[in-house]
Amino acid sequence: MTMTAVLALAVGVFLVRLAGPLMRSRINVSERTETLMKRGAIVVLAALVITGALFADGGFAGWALPAGVLVGGLLAWRRAPILVVVIAAAATTALLRLAGIA
C-alpha cells in the first residue's frame, strides 16, 4: 500500500471518529435507537469472536481453539486479571493440542 493510500485512510478514520462528538449535539436519537445501536455493537463483536474461535484457514479450527476461547471468556466474565485470562486460554489450547485434540 502506498503512503498516499495510508494517509488517505488515516484522514478518513480521523474524520469518522471526529464526526461522532461533533454531530452528537445536532442529532437527537431516541432511547430505543441508542439501545439498539449498543446491542448491535455487541452482536457484531460476538460474531467476530465466534468466527475467530471456530474457523481458521477456511475451515473448522478444531476443538482446542474454541475450548481455549471458552476458558478465557469464562475467566474474563468472572473478572479475573487479564494476564490470568490470556495465560489460561493459551494453556488450555496448547494442552489440548498436545493431547492430540486439535
Protein backbone atom coordinates (compact mmCIF):
# COMPACT_ATOMS: atom_id res chain seq x y z
CA MET A 1 0.00 0.00 0.00
CA THR A 2 1.41 3.35 -0.92
CA MET A 3 1.95 6.16 1.53
CA THR A 4 -0.78 8.21 -0.17
CA ALA A 5 -3.34 5.45 0.43
CA VAL A 6 -2.24 5.08 4.06
CA LEU A 7 -2.56 8.82 4.65
CA ALA A 8 -5.96 8.92 2.94
CA LEU A 9 -7.22 6.08 5.13
CA ALA A 10 -5.81 7.75 8.24
CA VAL A 11 -7.57 11.02 7.43
CA GLY A 12 -10.81 9.16 6.72
CA VAL A 13 -10.69 7.29 10.02
CA PHE A 14 -9.91 10.52 11.87
CA LEU A 15 -12.86 12.32 10.26
CA VAL A 16 -15.25 9.46 11.06
CA ARG A 17 -14.12 9.46 14.68
CA LEU A 18 -14.40 13.24 14.86
CA ALA A 19 -17.92 13.21 13.41
CA GLY A 20 -19.34 11.45 16.48
CA PRO A 21 -18.60 14.16 19.05
CA LEU A 22 -19.33 16.97 16.57
CA MET A 23 -22.68 15.58 15.47
CA ARG A 24 -23.83 14.41 18.90
CA SER A 25 -25.42 17.74 19.75
CA ARG A 26 -27.07 18.11 16.32
CA ILE A 27 -28.71 14.70 16.04
CA ASN A 28 -31.33 13.53 18.51
CA VAL A 29 -31.50 9.77 18.87
CA SER A 30 -34.28 8.13 20.82
CA GLU A 31 -33.51 5.95 23.82
CA ARG A 32 -34.73 2.88 21.93
CA THR A 33 -32.46 3.60 18.96
CA GLU A 34 -29.49 4.13 21.24
CA THR A 35 -30.19 0.81 22.98
CA LEU A 36 -30.46 -0.96 19.62
CA MET A 37 -27.15 0.53 18.45
CA LYS A 38 -25.42 -0.66 21.64
CA ARG A 39 -26.87 -4.14 21.22
CA GLY A 40 -25.85 -4.15 17.57
CA ALA A 41 -22.25 -3.43 18.54
CA ILE A 42 -22.33 -6.35 20.98
CA VAL A 43 -23.74 -8.66 18.30
CA VAL A 44 -21.02 -7.69 15.82
CA LEU A 45 -18.31 -8.23 18.44
CA ALA A 46 -19.78 -11.61 19.40
CA ALA A 47 -19.89 -12.65 15.74
CA LEU A 48 -16.22 -11.74 15.32
CA VAL A 49 -15.26 -13.75 18.40
CA ILE A 50 -17.26 -16.77 17.28
CA THR A 51 -15.90 -16.82 13.75
CA GLY A 52 -12.36 -16.23 15.02
CA ALA A 53 -12.69 -19.08 17.51
CA LEU A 54 -14.31 -21.63 15.20
CA PHE A 55 -12.66 -21.08 11.83
CA ALA A 56 -9.03 -20.99 10.71
CA ASP A 57 -7.61 -21.19 7.18
CA GLY A 58 -11.07 -21.52 5.66
CA GLY A 59 -12.15 -24.48 7.75
CA PHE A 60 -13.04 -25.66 11.23
CA ALA A 61 -10.28 -24.76 13.70
CA GLY A 62 -10.67 -27.92 15.77
CA TRP A 63 -11.85 -28.26 19.35
CA ALA A 64 -8.78 -26.90 21.13
CA LEU A 65 -9.16 -23.28 20.00
CA PRO A 66 -12.86 -22.91 20.91
CA ALA A 67 -12.14 -24.56 24.27
CA GLY A 68 -9.37 -22.04 24.96
CA VAL A 69 -11.63 -19.15 23.98
CA LEU A 70 -14.35 -20.54 26.24
CA VAL A 71 -11.96 -20.78 29.20
CA GLY A 72 -10.74 -17.24 28.56
CA GLY A 73 -14.29 -15.96 28.23
CA LEU A 74 -15.39 -17.58 31.48
CA LEU A 75 -12.41 -16.18 33.36
CA ALA A 76 -13.00 -12.72 31.90
CA TRP A 77 -16.66 -12.94 32.90
CA ARG A 78 -15.55 -13.82 36.44
CA ARG A 79 -13.34 -10.69 36.29
CA ALA A 80 -10.01 -12.48 36.51
CA PRO A 81 -6.90 -10.37 35.76
CA ILE A 82 -6.18 -10.11 32.03
CA LEU A 83 -2.85 -11.88 32.40
CA VAL A 84 -4.57 -14.87 34.01
CA VAL A 85 -7.22 -14.89 31.26
CA VAL A 86 -4.66 -14.88 28.44
CA ILE A 87 -2.37 -17.47 30.02
CA ALA A 88 -5.25 -19.81 30.92
CA ALA A 89 -6.75 -19.59 27.42
CA ALA A 90 -3.39 -20.19 25.74
CA ALA A 91 -2.52 -23.02 28.12
CA THR A 92 -5.87 -24.71 27.56
CA THR A 93 -5.46 -24.57 23.80
CA ALA A 94 -1.84 -25.73 23.94
CA LEU A 95 -2.52 -28.62 26.31
CA LEU A 96 -5.47 -29.85 24.27
CA ARG A 97 -3.38 -29.72 21.09
CA LEU A 98 -0.55 -31.51 22.89
CA ALA A 99 -3.03 -34.21 23.92
CA GLY A 100 -3.98 -34.63 20.27
CA ILE A 101 -7.30 -32.82 20.40
CA ALA A 102 -6.88 -30.43 17.52
